[in-house]
Each structure stands twice: as structure tokens, then as C-alpha cells.
Short mmCIF file of C-alpha atoms in Angstrom, two decimals:
data_model
loop_
_atom_site.label_atom_id
_atom_site.label_comp_id
_atom_site.label_asym_id
_atom_site.label_seq_id
_atom_site.Cartn_x
_atom_site.Cartn_y
_atom_site.Cartn_z
CA UNK A 1 155.64 130.18 231.01
CA UNK A 2 154.62 133.41 229.29
CA UNK A 3 156.43 135.47 226.68
CA UNK A 4 155.65 139.00 227.84
CA UNK A 5 157.35 140.93 225.06
CA UNK A 6 159.17 140.21 221.79
CA UNK A 7 161.65 142.57 220.15
CA UNK A 8 163.09 142.07 216.68
CA UNK A 9 165.93 143.83 214.93
CA UNK A 10 166.89 143.10 211.31
CA UNK A 11 165.20 139.71 211.56
CA UNK A 12 164.05 138.75 208.06
CA UNK A 13 161.56 141.52 207.05
CA UNK A 14 161.42 143.11 210.53
CA UNK A 15 163.75 146.10 210.70
CA UNK A 16 162.86 147.09 214.26
CA UNK A 17 159.72 145.95 216.03
CA UNK A 18 158.60 145.57 219.63
CA UNK A 19 155.35 143.88 220.63
CA UNK A 20 153.92 143.50 224.13
CA UNK A 21 152.18 140.13 224.46
CA UNK A 22 151.13 138.56 227.75
CA UNK A 23 149.03 135.49 228.44
CA UNK A 24 146.59 133.80 226.09
CA UNK A 25 146.24 132.76 222.47
CA UNK A 26 147.34 135.12 219.72
CA UNK A 27 146.11 134.96 216.16
CA UNK A 28 148.40 136.56 213.55
CA UNK A 29 146.39 137.67 210.55
CA UNK A 30 147.73 139.11 207.33
CA UNK A 31 148.32 138.53 203.62
CA UNK A 32 150.99 136.20 202.27
CA UNK A 33 154.46 137.65 202.65
CA UNK A 34 153.51 140.07 205.44
CA UNK A 35 155.78 138.43 208.03
CA UNK A 36 153.48 136.17 210.06
CA UNK A 37 155.72 133.13 209.79
CA UNK A 38 158.80 135.29 210.43
CA UNK A 39 157.25 136.51 213.68
CA UNK A 40 156.48 133.06 215.07
CA UNK A 41 159.79 131.71 213.80
CA UNK A 42 161.53 134.36 215.91
CA UNK A 43 159.72 133.06 219.00
CA UNK A 44 160.88 129.53 218.25
CA UNK A 45 164.45 130.71 217.65
CA UNK A 46 164.41 132.55 220.98
CA UNK A 47 163.38 129.39 222.81
CA UNK A 48 165.24 126.66 220.96
CA UNK A 49 168.10 128.17 218.99
CA UNK A 50 166.76 126.47 215.88
CA UNK A 51 164.38 127.08 212.99
CA UNK A 52 162.21 124.66 211.04
CA UNK A 53 162.80 126.68 207.87
CA UNK A 54 165.59 126.11 205.33
CA UNK A 55 168.33 128.59 204.52
CA UNK A 56 170.50 128.60 207.62
CA UNK A 57 171.43 131.55 209.81
CA UNK A 58 172.13 133.98 206.96
CA UNK A 59 168.53 133.71 205.75
CA UNK A 60 167.32 135.14 209.07
CA UNK A 61 169.34 138.34 208.67
CA UNK A 62 167.63 141.20 206.84
CA UNK A 63 169.10 142.19 203.50
CA UNK A 64 171.98 144.62 203.97
CA UNK A 65 172.40 143.94 207.70
CA UNK A 66 175.41 142.24 209.28
CA UNK A 67 173.47 140.65 212.13
CA UNK A 68 169.97 140.11 213.46
CA UNK A 69 168.61 140.16 216.98
CA UNK A 70 165.69 138.53 218.78
CA UNK A 71 165.04 139.48 222.41
CA UNK A 72 162.23 138.90 224.85
CA UNK A 73 161.07 138.94 228.42
CA UNK A 74 159.58 135.72 229.78
CA UNK A 75 157.94 135.15 233.14
CA UNK A 76 156.67 132.33 235.25
CA UNK A 77 154.32 132.37 238.21
CA UNK A 78 155.27 130.18 241.13
CA UNK A 79 152.82 128.87 243.73
CA UNK A 80 151.24 131.57 245.84
CA UNK A 81 151.05 135.28 245.16
CA UNK A 82 152.52 137.78 242.72
CA UNK A 83 155.70 137.83 244.83
CA UNK A 84 156.50 134.38 243.44
CA UNK A 85 156.70 135.69 239.87
CA UNK A 86 160.07 135.18 238.20
CA UNK A 87 161.30 136.97 235.11
CA UNK A 88 164.12 136.34 232.64
CA UNK A 89 165.54 138.54 229.88
CA UNK A 90 166.59 136.55 226.83
CA UNK A 91 168.56 137.85 223.85
CA UNK A 92 169.79 136.05 220.73
CA UNK A 93 172.32 137.45 218.29
CA UNK A 94 172.40 135.91 214.83
CA UNK A 95 175.54 136.17 212.71
CA UNK A 96 177.34 133.04 211.53
CA UNK A 97 175.62 131.22 214.37
CA UNK A 98 173.26 131.91 217.25
CA UNK A 99 174.55 133.21 220.58
CA UNK A 100 172.31 133.37 223.66
CA UNK A 101 172.36 135.67 226.67
CA UNK A 102 170.15 135.22 229.74
CA UNK A 103 169.81 138.24 232.00
CA UNK A 104 172.77 139.84 230.25
CA UNK A 105 175.15 136.89 230.59
CA UNK A 106 176.28 134.46 227.91
CA UNK A 107 174.46 131.13 228.31
CA UNK A 108 174.18 127.67 226.79
CA UNK A 109 171.05 126.66 224.90
CA UNK A 110 170.57 123.72 227.24
CA UNK A 111 169.99 126.25 230.03
CA UNK A 112 167.17 127.83 228.06
CA UNK A 113 165.11 124.66 227.64
CA UNK A 114 163.70 124.78 231.16
CA UNK A 115 163.39 128.56 231.19
CA UNK A 116 161.56 129.05 227.90
CA UNK A 117 160.41 125.77 226.28
CA UNK A 118 158.80 126.27 222.87
CA UNK A 119 157.17 123.74 220.55
CA UNK A 120 156.54 124.64 216.90
CA UNK A 121 153.88 123.18 214.58
CA UNK A 122 154.53 123.90 210.89
CA UNK A 123 153.24 122.69 207.49
CA UNK A 124 156.56 120.85 207.08
CA UNK A 125 155.58 118.63 210.04
CA UNK A 126 153.57 116.57 207.58
CA UNK A 127 156.88 114.92 206.67
CA UNK A 128 157.16 113.63 210.23
CA UNK A 129 154.47 111.20 209.16
CA UNK A 130 154.77 110.73 205.40
CA UNK A 131 158.51 111.36 205.08
CA UNK A 132 161.47 109.07 205.54
CA UNK A 133 162.47 107.33 208.77
CA UNK A 134 165.13 110.01 209.26
CA UNK A 135 162.47 112.63 209.98
CA UNK A 136 161.01 110.55 212.82
CA UNK A 137 164.45 109.74 214.24
CA UNK A 138 165.28 113.45 214.15
CA UNK A 139 162.05 114.16 216.03
CA UNK A 140 163.05 111.84 218.88
CA UNK A 141 166.63 113.12 218.88
CA UNK A 142 165.46 116.74 218.95
CA UNK A 143 163.37 116.01 222.05
CA UNK A 144 166.29 114.13 223.61
CA UNK A 145 168.71 117.00 223.05
CA UNK A 146 166.28 119.39 224.70
CA UNK A 147 165.49 117.43 227.85
CA UNK A 148 168.31 114.97 228.59
CA UNK A 149 171.81 116.19 229.53
CA UNK A 150 174.48 114.48 227.46
CA UNK A 151 172.14 113.41 224.66
CA UNK A 152 173.63 115.80 222.11
CA UNK A 153 177.14 114.59 222.93
CA UNK A 154 176.19 110.95 222.41
CA UNK A 155 174.55 111.78 219.10
CA UNK A 156 177.67 113.65 217.95
CA UNK A 157 179.99 110.79 218.96
CA UNK A 158 177.84 108.27 217.11
CA UNK A 159 177.69 110.39 213.95
CA UNK A 160 181.48 110.71 214.02
CA UNK A 161 181.85 106.92 214.43
CA UNK A 162 179.34 106.28 211.63
CA UNK A 163 181.14 108.64 209.26
CA UNK A 164 184.50 107.02 209.97
CA UNK A 165 183.14 103.48 209.60
CA UNK A 166 181.45 104.28 206.29
CA UNK A 167 184.73 105.75 205.04
CA UNK A 168 186.57 102.58 205.99
CA UNK A 169 183.89 100.42 204.33
CA UNK A 170 184.29 102.33 201.07
CA UNK A 171 188.06 102.01 201.24
CA UNK A 172 187.82 98.29 202.08
CA UNK A 173 185.42 97.73 199.19
CA UNK A 174 188.14 98.86 196.80
CA UNK A 175 190.37 96.11 198.14
CA UNK A 176 187.66 93.57 198.85
CA UNK A 177 190.07 90.67 198.90
CA UNK A 178 192.33 92.36 201.42
CA UNK A 179 192.30 90.55 204.75
CA UNK A 180 193.83 93.58 206.43
CA UNK A 181 190.87 95.77 205.45
CA UNK A 182 188.37 93.37 207.02
CA UNK A 183 190.48 93.02 210.17
CA UNK A 184 190.74 96.79 210.64
CA UNK A 185 186.95 97.00 210.37
CA UNK A 186 186.53 94.39 213.07
CA UNK A 187 188.56 96.60 215.39
CA UNK A 188 186.53 99.69 214.45
CA UNK A 189 183.28 97.78 215.05
CA UNK A 190 184.03 97.88 218.78
CA UNK A 191 183.87 101.67 218.87
CA UNK A 192 180.89 101.85 216.52
CA UNK A 193 178.88 99.32 218.58
CA UNK A 194 179.66 101.21 221.79
CA UNK A 195 178.55 104.58 220.38
CA UNK A 196 175.47 103.02 218.74
CA UNK A 197 174.40 101.36 221.99
CA UNK A 198 174.82 104.58 223.99
CA UNK A 199 172.70 106.55 221.52
CA UNK A 200 169.93 103.98 221.07
CA UNK A 201 169.56 103.51 224.84
CA UNK A 202 169.04 107.25 225.27
CA UNK A 203 166.67 107.34 222.30
CA UNK A 204 164.64 104.43 223.67
CA UNK A 205 164.21 106.34 226.91
CA UNK A 206 162.78 109.29 224.98
CA UNK A 207 160.53 106.95 223.01
CA UNK A 208 159.31 105.20 226.14
CA UNK A 209 158.34 108.53 227.71
CA UNK A 210 156.72 110.08 224.65
CA UNK A 211 154.82 107.04 223.38
CA UNK A 212 151.96 107.09 225.95
CA UNK A 213 151.66 110.85 225.46
CA UNK A 214 151.39 110.36 221.71
CA UNK A 215 148.80 107.61 222.15
CA UNK A 216 146.75 109.92 224.38
CA UNK A 217 146.99 112.81 221.90
CA UNK A 218 145.94 110.58 218.99
CA UNK A 219 142.95 109.41 221.00
CA UNK A 220 142.00 112.97 222.01
CA UNK A 221 142.06 114.17 218.39
CA UNK A 222 139.91 111.20 217.36
CA UNK A 223 142.19 109.75 214.69
CA UNK A 224 140.72 106.31 214.14
CA UNK A 225 139.68 103.78 216.76
CA UNK A 226 143.06 102.30 217.65
CA UNK A 227 146.63 103.48 217.33
CA UNK A 228 149.79 101.41 217.55
CA UNK A 229 153.27 102.93 217.92
CA UNK A 230 156.40 100.79 217.62
CA UNK A 231 160.12 101.57 217.71
CA UNK A 232 161.78 99.52 214.98
CA UNK A 233 165.42 98.77 215.81
CA UNK A 234 167.18 97.64 212.64
CA UNK A 235 169.04 94.63 214.01
CA UNK A 236 169.14 91.05 212.86
CA UNK A 237 166.34 90.30 215.29
CA UNK A 238 164.08 92.07 217.73
CA UNK A 239 165.74 93.03 220.98
CA UNK A 240 165.05 90.42 223.68
CA UNK A 241 162.94 91.58 226.59
CA UNK A 242 165.86 91.57 229.03
CA UNK A 243 167.99 93.62 226.62
CA UNK A 244 165.14 96.13 226.19
CA UNK A 245 164.74 96.50 229.95
CA UNK A 246 168.50 96.88 230.39
CA UNK A 247 168.56 99.60 227.71
CA UNK A 248 165.80 101.55 229.45
CA UNK A 249 167.72 101.23 232.70
CA UNK A 250 170.85 102.70 231.13
CA UNK A 251 172.83 99.44 230.83
CA UNK A 252 174.30 99.57 227.34
CA UNK A 253 176.37 96.36 227.49
CA UNK A 254 173.68 93.95 226.26
CA UNK A 255 172.67 96.29 223.44
CA UNK A 256 176.33 96.71 222.51
CA UNK A 257 176.67 92.92 222.24
CA UNK A 258 173.61 92.76 219.98
CA UNK A 259 175.16 95.35 217.67
CA UNK A 260 178.48 93.50 217.57
CA UNK A 261 176.73 90.29 216.52
CA UNK A 262 174.67 92.09 213.89
CA UNK A 263 177.73 93.90 212.51
CA UNK A 264 179.61 90.62 212.22
CA UNK A 265 176.75 88.98 210.32
CA UNK A 266 176.25 91.89 207.91
CA UNK A 267 179.92 92.66 207.25
CA UNK A 268 179.94 90.97 203.85
CA UNK A 269 176.91 92.94 202.65
CA UNK A 270 178.35 96.16 204.05
CA UNK A 271 181.68 95.63 202.27
CA UNK A 272 179.91 95.08 198.97
CA UNK A 273 177.81 98.23 199.38
CA UNK A 274 180.36 100.39 201.17
CA UNK A 275 177.75 101.43 203.72
CA UNK A 276 176.81 100.66 207.34
CA UNK A 277 173.61 98.61 207.29
CA UNK A 278 173.30 98.17 211.06
CA UNK A 279 172.82 100.88 213.66
CA UNK A 280 170.42 103.48 215.05
CA UNK A 281 170.84 105.54 211.85
CA UNK A 282 168.45 103.02 210.23
CA UNK A 283 165.82 102.82 212.98
CA UNK A 284 162.25 104.05 212.58
CA UNK A 285 159.05 104.71 214.49
CA UNK A 286 156.06 102.95 212.99
CA UNK A 287 152.65 104.53 213.60
CA UNK A 288 149.54 102.57 212.65
CA UNK A 289 145.97 103.90 212.72
CA UNK A 290 143.36 101.14 212.70
CA UNK A 291 146.11 98.76 211.47
CA UNK A 292 146.92 101.05 208.53
CA UNK A 293 150.33 102.64 208.12
CA UNK A 294 150.14 106.34 208.97
CA UNK A 295 152.84 106.93 206.37
CA UNK A 296 150.99 105.37 203.43
CA UNK A 297 147.56 104.08 204.39
CA UNK A 298 145.60 107.11 205.67
CA UNK A 299 144.45 110.41 204.17
CA UNK A 300 146.62 113.53 204.18
CA UNK A 301 144.18 115.20 206.56
CA UNK A 302 144.66 112.31 208.99
CA UNK A 303 148.41 112.52 208.50
CA UNK A 304 148.24 116.18 209.42
CA UNK A 305 146.45 115.26 212.65
CA UNK A 306 149.06 112.60 213.46
CA UNK A 307 151.79 115.22 213.01
CA UNK A 308 149.92 117.60 215.32
CA UNK A 309 149.56 114.79 217.85
CA UNK A 310 153.33 114.22 217.73
CA UNK A 311 153.94 117.89 218.57
CA UNK A 312 151.31 117.80 221.32
CA UNK A 313 153.07 114.78 222.82
CA UNK A 314 156.38 116.63 222.64
CA UNK A 315 154.82 119.61 224.44
CA UNK A 316 153.37 117.35 227.14
CA UNK A 317 156.78 115.76 227.77
CA UNK A 318 158.47 119.16 227.97
CA UNK A 319 155.83 120.29 230.46
CA UNK A 320 156.43 117.21 232.59
CA UNK A 321 160.20 117.62 232.65
CA UNK A 322 160.39 121.42 232.92
CA UNK A 323 157.34 121.82 235.23
CA UNK A 324 155.97 124.62 233.06
CA UNK A 325 153.73 124.70 230.03
CA UNK A 326 155.72 125.36 226.86
CA UNK A 327 154.76 128.17 224.52
CA UNK A 328 153.16 126.83 221.33
CA UNK A 329 153.77 128.16 217.83
CA UNK A 330 151.35 127.01 215.09
CA UNK A 331 152.20 128.18 211.60
CA UNK A 332 149.30 127.60 209.19
CA UNK A 333 148.58 124.08 210.42
CA UNK A 334 144.77 124.17 210.17
CA UNK A 335 144.60 123.62 206.44
CA UNK A 336 142.97 120.28 205.57
CA UNK A 337 141.25 120.11 208.97
CA UNK A 338 137.47 120.28 209.25
CA UNK A 339 135.81 122.39 211.97
CA UNK A 340 135.40 119.42 214.31
CA UNK A 341 139.14 118.62 214.19
CA UNK A 342 140.00 122.30 214.56
CA UNK A 343 137.86 122.46 217.69
CA UNK A 344 139.68 119.47 219.19
CA UNK A 345 143.04 121.08 218.58
CA UNK A 346 141.83 124.37 220.09
CA UNK A 347 140.53 122.60 223.18
CA UNK A 348 143.93 120.98 223.69
CA UNK A 349 146.12 124.06 223.29
CA UNK A 350 143.85 126.68 224.93
CA UNK A 351 145.26 126.40 228.50
CA UNK A 352 148.66 127.78 227.46
CA UNK A 353 150.16 130.67 225.55
CA UNK A 354 150.09 130.08 221.82
CA UNK A 355 150.69 131.90 218.53
CA UNK A 356 148.70 130.89 215.45
CA UNK A 357 149.11 132.16 211.90
CA UNK A 358 146.64 132.15 209.02
CA UNK A 359 145.70 134.36 206.09
CA UNK A 360 142.10 134.60 207.33
CA UNK A 361 140.50 134.60 210.77
CA UNK A 362 137.39 133.05 209.24
CA UNK A 363 139.26 129.74 209.00
CA UNK A 364 139.51 129.52 212.78
CA UNK A 365 136.44 128.51 214.74
CA UNK A 366 137.04 129.50 218.38
CA UNK A 367 134.08 131.67 219.26
CA UNK A 368 131.73 128.76 219.92
CA UNK A 369 134.27 127.30 222.35
CA UNK A 370 134.45 130.41 224.49
CA UNK A 371 138.21 130.65 223.89
CA UNK A 372 139.39 134.29 223.88
CA UNK A 373 141.59 135.15 220.91
CA UNK A 374 143.87 138.16 220.70
CA UNK A 375 144.46 139.37 217.18
CA UNK A 376 147.75 140.71 215.83
CA UNK A 377 147.54 142.18 212.33
CA UNK A 378 150.78 141.84 210.37
CA UNK A 379 151.51 144.18 207.47
CA UNK A 380 154.92 144.43 205.75
CA UNK A 381 157.01 143.61 208.78
CA UNK A 382 154.91 145.65 211.21
CA UNK A 383 152.57 144.25 213.88
CA UNK A 384 149.43 146.08 214.92
CA UNK A 385 147.19 145.04 217.79
CA UNK A 386 143.53 144.98 216.86
CA UNK A 387 141.71 147.57 218.95
CA UNK A 388 139.93 145.88 221.82
CA UNK A 389 141.50 142.52 221.08
CA UNK A 390 144.36 142.85 223.53
CA UNK A 391 143.93 143.74 227.15
CA UNK A 392 146.39 145.02 229.71
CA UNK A 393 149.04 146.76 227.67
CA UNK A 394 152.35 146.54 229.45
CA UNK A 395 155.06 149.12 229.90
CA UNK A 396 157.77 149.61 227.35
CA UNK A 397 160.51 147.02 227.83
CA UNK A 398 164.11 148.01 228.38
CA UNK A 399 165.31 144.81 226.72
CA UNK A 400 167.13 145.69 223.54
CA UNK A 401 167.69 143.32 220.68
CA UNK A 402 171.40 142.61 220.27
CA UNK A 403 173.37 145.06 218.19
#
């Protein structure tokens, strides 16, 4: 998949900008505050309908504007000749939310995943490794929402059940000696266990697919001698082998029974704390490098590499499921990496279209690898192509950013 052109209108510090792109790796160079991160964020928004940055939708809209627009033309070559080339026109309007149009027609974001898959690497990815378990659960769930139909619905149903159960636990705690409160919770446990089992079975399928890809990426980047990755289900005991196999096969009944038993055993503790202590909302992914916890036992430079490996694994899974290489966005992720590690990352991402930001091109060592780099110079919300750095300028696009 190739992003041929990107057009921005009132997106952060871009008032109106159109840039022809094409295949290859693009390096965005410019001082702090010029708009490098804004540019690559727009690409990620166009592909995923999300941003890794805080502030919500309103933060994406330029000061004084009522709405922002991101539009682009993407293409894919099929087997054979140029006649197999397919092209899509994508447009996103940002107001109180994000609305997507594909070839001029309103579309769902799930439709866009296979058309224009994008994976973003950002400095905040460090918290995938050193942050709380929630960040790693969110990583799996984000992949699941993008590639498995129905995943988002199961996550929403579980979150609704969790919120309701926690409310009932708090209310029951206030009348701890009330038999009726405990009995009503027993009834609600049925729904909670069902929703929890449905979600964790889907999540385990994502984990099972992405784990070997993560192991391979960790090995390629040379992070230690051995890596161990484990999904930690917070139940009273480890899931038996037959239950694990049933979960991967889509049979939720055995997992549901395990949750019911765990909920019954922990009910007293939950009533005292007014909080659900069992369920997929407490699960984690444990990553060990040479038997040391990646979260606490390795250097920050190594943690950065583990985070990059997690994104590389995500990209590999998207490529497998969508049959096209995703576009990669790397926002200032080479800090804390020595030249050898930089080279390994470059070797891995070079076969596909990618956008890399930094304040200085001198920090990026690609010349010795023979990897061509196209330079985009960003200055105050304007993008200039370095003379001689880009080849094959394309025609002006007739794709307008949304009004």
C-alpha cells in the first residue's frame, strides 16, 4: 500500500497543504514546533481514525477553525502489470468526532483497515513496556479491533458489564450484611462471566497470532539472547490446557465456567473493596529478556527496542491479514538507540513506505545501508521537498480535504 498524496486543511498548524508522496522512505526534518509530528499524525488519523496524542478531536482543529480535514489518495499494485493498480480516495472530517469517506461515500473505519493499514511508532510507546498492564492490554485490543470483526463490540459489552458490576459492588459494600445485595451480585456474575469470556477468548487469539511475530522481531533487533512472552490471565489459577485450546477455538463455555468459579471465590474480597478483582481488565502480557522483566529489569534503550519490536509485530500481523504492507509512521523513535540498533530498525522497515521524523538528519544512518531516503523539510506548517531528494513528481490531485 502506498500513500500517493496527503492534503491537510486546518489540521493543527497546517492551514492548507498538499504534498505528493509516492513509494519509499520519507524523512521529515525541521526544528521543534515546525509541524513534523502533526504531519505524520495526520497520516495515522487517515488510516486508523485515532491519534496517539492527548487532547481529543478539538486539539486537531486549527485555532479559529470549526473543522479540520485530512484527505489522501492511496494505491495498491496487484499481481501483473500496471492495469492491476487500484486506487482509493480517502477523506476524514474532524469536528466533534471523525467521519470517513471512501471514494466519496460515507464509510466505517473497519472498512479502512484493509484498504489503508497504518502503524505508528511514537516516543509514548515506551509506556507499552514500562507502563501499567493497561497499556499492554490496550495494545492487544487495538490490534483486535483493527483486524477481527466483532472485537470492538465484545470489548464494549464487557466494559459495560464491568462498570455495572463495580457499581453494584460499591452499593453492596454499603450494606455488607445485606443478603439481598450478595444474591443480586450472584445473578449479575452470570452476565459478567459471559462477557469476560467472550472478550478474553478474542484477545487470546490476537495474542497467539502476534506472539511469534514479536519473538521474531525481538530476535531480529538483537535484544538479549532469549525472550519469553506470556499472557497472564488473572484467575485463581492458570487456565488448564483444554480450556486454553477451547478458548483459541472460540469455545467460551469453559472459560466462562472458570470466571464463575473465580468470581465466587473472590466475592468477599470484592465486596470489601467495592471493585471487581477478577476479569480480563486485570490481565497482562509479561515480556522477559534474558529472564529479566522488560518492565523493570532492562535499560531504557532496551525498553525502547522492545516497544519498537511490538509495533513491528503489529505491522507484520496487519500485513498477513490484509495482504498488503502497512504504511509505517515513526515519530522521533531513534533517540537512545546506537547506530547498530538504528541500522537494524532501518533494515526491517526499508521494504515498505515509511515516514520518519527527527530534528536532524545526522541522527539517521542510512547511507551505508544503500537505503534511499527522500527528505521533506518542514517549516511553520509548510512542507518543502528537498531538491533532488524526491523523484517522479505526480500530477496535482483533485482530492479536496473536507470542508
